[in-house]
């Protein structure tokens, strides 16, 4: 057995032992959006450092724990805090938790993030359903030997983000008199924010939002056949749109302001999944 497979199995055995059930829906909560984990019923929290082989996140605003429980009768597991390439982890480490979620039973994954609005029509506080992504991170979590039991060597990415779940999310939003934006997420490695020239480039290549996460996780999830819904919280206008510098504080504040709406929508979506 490969080292990776064995590590995933050890992490899964540990978590299964703590939970006693197999969650079907997974969530990865981005910067400032971890609050969702507080709404889980009969929550079991497992700090990342307790899970065998799990990396530990280092960024402010990203607590590191797995929270599992029930939402509207569905068994869910949330990653409160995620791992980023810019922290120095390899793409394999960044996506280790996705492998673990899949092996735990997760076949539908909601991935959320904070992102800069590249599309000039986007306002701070908008929520964007990710219709597609551009991997501009210079790496890929599937580099290296492939385990055919997990997924194919050359996985198809033509529907990385489930059209069915996008449709469902729009329906939930309109029932709550809300409208999601839609667009393409560009993944950059960070941790520096982009230059104005890079944002003009992003626009030319078809990006609507830009961030430093999500892409590796979605590649790993799709490799393993997990259905994905991606939601970006537009926390700032991308570099160069306004004549002002970007800051992590601004990103966290915007996430804070939109979180009530975000919570309601995600709860509604889970109910319908
Ligand atoms: N760029 C990259 N990542 C981000 C941004 C941004 O403007 N906002 C939030 N995450």
PDB file of C-alpha atoms in Angstrom, residues 19-197:
ATOM      1  CA  UNK A  19     -17.979  10.019  14.918  1.00  0.00           C
ATOM      2  CA  UNK A  20     -19.590   6.612  14.611  1.00  0.00           C
ATOM      3  CA  UNK A  21     -21.301   7.545  11.304  1.00  0.00           C
ATOM      4  CA  UNK A  22     -20.271   8.339   7.740  1.00  0.00           C
ATOM      5  CA  UNK A  23     -20.953  11.933   6.623  1.00  0.00           C
ATOM      6  CA  UNK A  24     -22.042  12.311   2.972  1.00  0.00           C
ATOM      7  CA  UNK A  25     -21.679  16.056   2.546  1.00  0.00           C
ATOM      8  CA  UNK A  26     -18.399  17.868   3.110  1.00  0.00           C
ATOM      9  CA  UNK A  27     -17.729  21.588   3.402  1.00  0.00           C
ATOM     10  CA  UNK A  28     -14.491  23.520   3.292  1.00  0.00           C
ATOM     11  CA  UNK A  29     -14.970  26.881   4.973  1.00  0.00           C
ATOM     12  CA  UNK A  30     -12.874  29.785   3.730  1.00  0.00           C
ATOM     13  CA  UNK A  31     -11.516  32.863   5.509  1.00  0.00           C
ATOM     14  CA  UNK A  32     -14.026  34.294   7.958  1.00  0.00           C
ATOM     15  CA  UNK A  33     -16.734  31.760   7.013  1.00  0.00           C
ATOM     16  CA  UNK A  34     -16.014  29.201   9.744  1.00  0.00           C
ATOM     17  CA  UNK A  35     -19.116  30.385  11.639  1.00  0.00           C
ATOM     18  CA  UNK A  36     -21.166  27.840   9.699  1.00  0.00           C
ATOM     19  CA  UNK A  37     -19.688  25.131  11.886  1.00  0.00           C
ATOM     20  CA  UNK A  38     -21.495  26.695  14.888  1.00  0.00           C
ATOM     21  CA  UNK A  39     -24.872  25.770  13.391  1.00  0.00           C
ATOM     22  CA  UNK A  40     -24.228  22.074  13.215  1.00  0.00           C
ATOM     23  CA  UNK A  41     -26.420  19.888  15.447  1.00  0.00           C
ATOM     24  CA  UNK A  42     -24.793  17.372  17.794  1.00  0.00           C
ATOM     25  CA  UNK A  43     -21.427  18.683  16.722  1.00  0.00           C
ATOM     26  CA  UNK A  44     -18.246  16.717  17.242  1.00  0.00           C
ATOM     27  CA  UNK A  45     -15.119  18.843  16.852  1.00  0.00           C
ATOM     28  CA  UNK A  46     -11.795  17.250  16.175  1.00  0.00           C
ATOM     29  CA  UNK A  47      -8.774  19.569  16.131  1.00  0.00           C
ATOM     30  CA  UNK A  48      -6.545  18.945  13.129  1.00  0.00           C
ATOM     31  CA  UNK A  49      -3.545  18.326  15.335  1.00  0.00           C
ATOM     32  CA  UNK A  50      -5.324  15.303  16.843  1.00  0.00           C
ATOM     33  CA  UNK A  51      -5.881  13.626  13.457  1.00  0.00           C
ATOM     34  CA  UNK A  52      -3.047  11.370  12.297  1.00  0.00           C
ATOM     35  CA  UNK A  53      -1.090  12.927   9.381  1.00  0.00           C
ATOM     36  CA  UNK A  54      -3.330  16.011   9.101  1.00  0.00           C
ATOM     37  CA  UNK A  55      -1.460  19.238   8.376  1.00  0.00           C
ATOM     38  CA  UNK A  56      -2.112  22.169  10.734  1.00  0.00           C
ATOM     39  CA  UNK A  57      -3.153  25.576   9.370  1.00  0.00           C
ATOM     40  CA  UNK A  58      -1.219  28.673  10.271  1.00  0.00           C
ATOM     41  CA  UNK A  59      -3.267  31.620   8.937  1.00  0.00           C
ATOM     42  CA  UNK A  60      -5.167  34.090  11.085  1.00  0.00           C
ATOM     43  CA  UNK A  61      -8.912  33.531  10.656  1.00  0.00           C
ATOM     44  CA  UNK A  62      -8.455  29.850   9.820  1.00  0.00           C
ATOM     45  CA  UNK A  63      -9.103  27.771  12.937  1.00  0.00           C
ATOM     46  CA  UNK A  64      -7.996  24.226  12.429  1.00  0.00           C
ATOM     47  CA  UNK A  65     -10.684  21.702  13.220  1.00  0.00           C
ATOM     48  CA  UNK A  66     -12.995  19.238  11.633  1.00  0.00           C
ATOM     49  CA  UNK A  67     -16.582  19.687  12.791  1.00  0.00           C
ATOM     50  CA  UNK A  68     -19.087  16.949  12.027  1.00  0.00           C
ATOM     51  CA  UNK A  69     -22.758  16.613  12.861  1.00  0.00           C
ATOM     52  CA  UNK A  70     -26.182  17.057  11.329  1.00  0.00           C
ATOM     53  CA  UNK A  71     -27.843  19.849   9.366  1.00  0.00           C
ATOM     54  CA  UNK A  72     -31.495  19.413   8.482  1.00  0.00           C
ATOM     55  CA  UNK A  73     -31.184  15.656   8.820  1.00  0.00           C
ATOM     56  CA  UNK A  74     -28.058  15.390   6.665  1.00  0.00           C
ATOM     57  CA  UNK A  75     -24.771  14.064   8.013  1.00  0.00           C
ATOM     58  CA  UNK A  76     -22.135  16.670   7.276  1.00  0.00           C
ATOM     59  CA  UNK A  77     -18.490  17.276   8.002  1.00  0.00           C
ATOM     60  CA  UNK A  78     -16.851  20.678   7.785  1.00  0.00           C
ATOM     61  CA  UNK A  79     -13.270  21.719   7.558  1.00  0.00           C
ATOM     62  CA  UNK A  80     -12.996  24.844   9.642  1.00  0.00           C
ATOM     63  CA  UNK A  81      -9.737  26.119   8.289  1.00  0.00           C
ATOM     64  CA  UNK A  82      -7.880  24.852   5.252  1.00  0.00           C
ATOM     65  CA  UNK A  83      -4.324  24.549   4.006  1.00  0.00           C
ATOM     66  CA  UNK A  84      -2.760  26.798   1.410  1.00  0.00           C
ATOM     67  CA  UNK A  85       0.175  26.361  -0.912  1.00  0.00           C
ATOM     68  CA  UNK A  86       1.546  29.704   0.290  1.00  0.00           C
ATOM     69  CA  UNK A  87       1.939  28.270   3.790  1.00  0.00           C
ATOM     70  CA  UNK A  88       4.604  26.026   2.319  1.00  0.00           C
ATOM     71  CA  UNK A  89       2.543  22.842   1.995  1.00  0.00           C
ATOM     72  CA  UNK A  90       2.797  20.804  -1.155  1.00  0.00           C
ATOM     73  CA  UNK A  91      -0.337  20.371  -3.267  1.00  0.00           C
ATOM     74  CA  UNK A  92      -0.453  16.779  -1.962  1.00  0.00           C
ATOM     75  CA  UNK A  93      -0.616  18.013   1.642  1.00  0.00           C
ATOM     76  CA  UNK A  94      -3.143  20.753   0.832  1.00  0.00           C
ATOM     77  CA  UNK A  95      -5.490  18.108  -0.570  1.00  0.00           C
ATOM     78  CA  UNK A  96      -4.859  15.373   2.004  1.00  0.00           C
ATOM     79  CA  UNK A  97      -8.059  16.346   3.890  1.00  0.00           C
ATOM     80  CA  UNK A  98     -10.106  16.042   0.670  1.00  0.00           C
ATOM     81  CA  UNK A  99      -8.806  12.476   0.285  1.00  0.00           C
ATOM     82  CA  UNK A 100      -9.807  11.830   3.885  1.00  0.00           C
ATOM     83  CA  UNK A 101     -13.304  13.309   3.405  1.00  0.00           C
ATOM     84  CA  UNK A 102     -13.854  11.122   0.346  1.00  0.00           C
ATOM     85  CA  UNK A 103     -12.722   7.998   2.194  1.00  0.00           C
ATOM     86  CA  UNK A 104     -15.040   8.965   5.080  1.00  0.00           C
ATOM     87  CA  UNK A 105     -18.018   8.782   2.719  1.00  0.00           C
ATOM     88  CA  UNK A 106     -18.301  12.328   1.335  1.00  0.00           C
ATOM     89  CA  UNK A 107     -19.565  12.402  -2.254  1.00  0.00           C
ATOM     90  CA  UNK A 108     -20.709  16.024  -2.406  1.00  0.00           C
ATOM     91  CA  UNK A 109     -18.415  18.873  -1.410  1.00  0.00           C
ATOM     92  CA  UNK A 110     -19.159  22.569  -0.917  1.00  0.00           C
ATOM     93  CA  UNK A 111     -15.982  24.606  -1.192  1.00  0.00           C
ATOM     94  CA  UNK A 112     -16.039  28.220  -0.077  1.00  0.00           C
ATOM     95  CA  UNK A 113     -13.467  30.964  -0.199  1.00  0.00           C
ATOM     96  CA  UNK A 114     -12.818  34.677   0.078  1.00  0.00           C
ATOM     97  CA  UNK A 115     -11.888  36.144  -3.289  1.00  0.00           C
ATOM     98  CA  UNK A 116     -11.067  39.419  -4.961  1.00  0.00           C
ATOM     99  CA  UNK A 117     -13.542  40.623  -7.585  1.00  0.00           C
ATOM    100  CA  UNK A 118     -11.853  40.800 -10.988  1.00  0.00           C
ATOM    101  CA  UNK A 119     -15.119  41.406 -12.815  1.00  0.00           C
ATOM    102  CA  UNK A 120     -15.706  45.154 -12.440  1.00  0.00           C
ATOM    103  CA  UNK A 121     -19.439  44.612 -12.043  1.00  0.00           C
ATOM    104  CA  UNK A 122     -18.893  42.707  -8.798  1.00  0.00           C
ATOM    105  CA  UNK A 123     -19.402  44.484  -5.474  1.00  0.00           C
ATOM    106  CA  UNK A 124     -17.873  43.691  -2.112  1.00  0.00           C
ATOM    107  CA  UNK A 125     -20.236  41.279  -0.351  1.00  0.00           C
ATOM    108  CA  UNK A 126     -21.410  39.553  -3.531  1.00  0.00           C
ATOM    109  CA  UNK A 127     -21.496  35.766  -3.453  1.00  0.00           C
ATOM    110  CA  UNK A 128     -20.346  34.054  -6.636  1.00  0.00           C
ATOM    111  CA  UNK A 129     -21.083  30.493  -7.665  1.00  0.00           C
ATOM    112  CA  UNK A 130     -17.924  29.183  -9.286  1.00  0.00           C
ATOM    113  CA  UNK A 131     -18.756  27.879 -12.756  1.00  0.00           C
ATOM    114  CA  UNK A 132     -15.179  26.986 -13.633  1.00  0.00           C
ATOM    115  CA  UNK A 133     -11.614  27.666 -12.555  1.00  0.00           C
ATOM    116  CA  UNK A 134      -8.223  28.475 -14.011  1.00  0.00           C
ATOM    117  CA  UNK A 135      -5.306  26.740 -12.334  1.00  0.00           C
ATOM    118  CA  UNK A 136      -2.616  29.418 -12.305  1.00  0.00           C
ATOM    119  CA  UNK A 137      -0.873  28.024  -9.225  1.00  0.00           C
ATOM    120  CA  UNK A 138       1.954  26.337 -11.057  1.00  0.00           C
ATOM    121  CA  UNK A 139       1.277  22.967  -9.494  1.00  0.00           C
ATOM    122  CA  UNK A 140      -1.283  20.175  -9.356  1.00  0.00           C
ATOM    123  CA  UNK A 141      -2.144  17.793  -6.514  1.00  0.00           C
ATOM    124  CA  UNK A 142      -2.187  14.827  -8.899  1.00  0.00           C
ATOM    125  CA  UNK A 143       1.496  15.136  -9.826  1.00  0.00           C
ATOM    126  CA  UNK A 144       3.228  11.870  -8.968  1.00  0.00           C
ATOM    127  CA  UNK A 145       2.145   8.271  -9.131  1.00  0.00           C
ATOM    128  CA  UNK A 146      -1.580   7.738  -9.606  1.00  0.00           C
ATOM    129  CA  UNK A 147      -3.730   5.392  -7.561  1.00  0.00           C
ATOM    130  CA  UNK A 148      -6.250   4.016 -10.050  1.00  0.00           C
ATOM    131  CA  UNK A 149      -8.534   2.975  -7.211  1.00  0.00           C
ATOM    132  CA  UNK A 150      -8.925   6.642  -6.279  1.00  0.00           C
ATOM    133  CA  UNK A 151      -9.294   8.065  -9.778  1.00  0.00           C
ATOM    134  CA  UNK A 152      -7.949   8.118 -13.338  1.00  0.00           C
ATOM    135  CA  UNK A 153      -4.463   9.261 -14.374  1.00  0.00           C
ATOM    136  CA  UNK A 154      -5.929  11.998 -16.601  1.00  0.00           C
ATOM    137  CA  UNK A 155      -9.179  13.086 -15.003  1.00  0.00           C
ATOM    138  CA  UNK A 156     -11.724  15.038 -17.016  1.00  0.00           C
ATOM    139  CA  UNK A 157     -12.261  18.592 -15.735  1.00  0.00           C
ATOM    140  CA  UNK A 158     -14.948  19.707 -18.177  1.00  0.00           C
ATOM    141  CA  UNK A 159     -17.527  19.956 -15.410  1.00  0.00           C
ATOM    142  CA  UNK A 160     -15.366  20.620 -12.374  1.00  0.00           C
ATOM    143  CA  UNK A 161     -18.245  22.483 -10.726  1.00  0.00           C
ATOM    144  CA  UNK A 162     -21.521  20.586 -10.848  1.00  0.00           C
ATOM    145  CA  UNK A 163     -24.116  22.200 -13.105  1.00  0.00           C
ATOM    146  CA  UNK A 164     -26.777  20.400 -11.096  1.00  0.00           C
ATOM    147  CA  UNK A 165     -25.580  21.935  -7.820  1.00  0.00           C
ATOM    148  CA  UNK A 166     -25.222  25.387  -9.417  1.00  0.00           C
ATOM    149  CA  UNK A 167     -28.831  25.185 -10.573  1.00  0.00           C
ATOM    150  CA  UNK A 168     -29.929  24.014  -7.138  1.00  0.00           C
ATOM    151  CA  UNK A 169     -28.026  26.884  -5.482  1.00  0.00           C
ATOM    152  CA  UNK A 170     -29.708  29.430  -7.761  1.00  0.00           C
ATOM    153  CA  UNK A 171     -33.124  28.003  -6.883  1.00  0.00           C
ATOM    154  CA  UNK A 172     -32.411  28.172  -3.148  1.00  0.00           C
ATOM    155  CA  UNK A 173     -31.183  31.772  -3.553  1.00  0.00           C
ATOM    156  CA  UNK A 174     -34.220  32.917  -5.510  1.00  0.00           C
ATOM    157  CA  UNK A 175     -36.549  31.342  -2.908  1.00  0.00           C
ATOM    158  CA  UNK A 176     -34.838  33.647  -0.413  1.00  0.00           C
ATOM    159  CA  UNK A 177     -34.955  36.670  -2.746  1.00  0.00           C
ATOM    160  CA  UNK A 178     -31.205  36.586  -3.208  1.00  0.00           C
ATOM    161  CA  UNK A 179     -29.202  36.329  -6.397  1.00  0.00           C
ATOM    162  CA  UNK A 180     -25.812  34.698  -6.702  1.00  0.00           C
ATOM    163  CA  UNK A 181     -23.262  35.962  -9.173  1.00  0.00           C
ATOM    164  CA  UNK A 182     -21.632  33.368 -11.391  1.00  0.00           C
ATOM    165  CA  UNK A 183     -18.093  33.294 -12.672  1.00  0.00           C
ATOM    166  CA  UNK A 184     -14.670  31.814 -13.208  1.00  0.00           C
ATOM    167  CA  UNK A 185     -12.258  31.578 -10.256  1.00  0.00           C
ATOM    168  CA  UNK A 186      -8.587  32.100 -10.908  1.00  0.00           C
ATOM    169  CA  UNK A 187      -6.311  30.360  -8.416  1.00  0.00           C
ATOM    170  CA  UNK A 188      -3.021  32.140  -7.753  1.00  0.00           C
ATOM    171  CA  UNK A 189      -0.452  30.771  -5.351  1.00  0.00           C
ATOM    172  CA  UNK A 190      -0.023  33.990  -3.281  1.00  0.00           C
ATOM    173  CA  UNK A 191       0.643  35.039  -0.604  1.00  0.00           C
ATOM    174  CA  UNK A 192       1.180  38.472  -2.162  1.00  0.00           C
ATOM    175  CA  UNK A 193      -1.984  39.931  -3.604  1.00  0.00           C
ATOM    176  CA  UNK A 194      -1.892  40.503  -7.348  1.00  0.00           C
ATOM    177  CA  UNK A 195      -0.501  43.564  -9.075  1.00  0.00           C
ATOM    178  CA  UNK A 196      -2.910  45.684 -11.138  1.00  0.00           C
ATOM    179  CA  UNK A 197      -1.227  44.295 -14.280  1.00  0.00           C
TER     180      UNK A 197
END
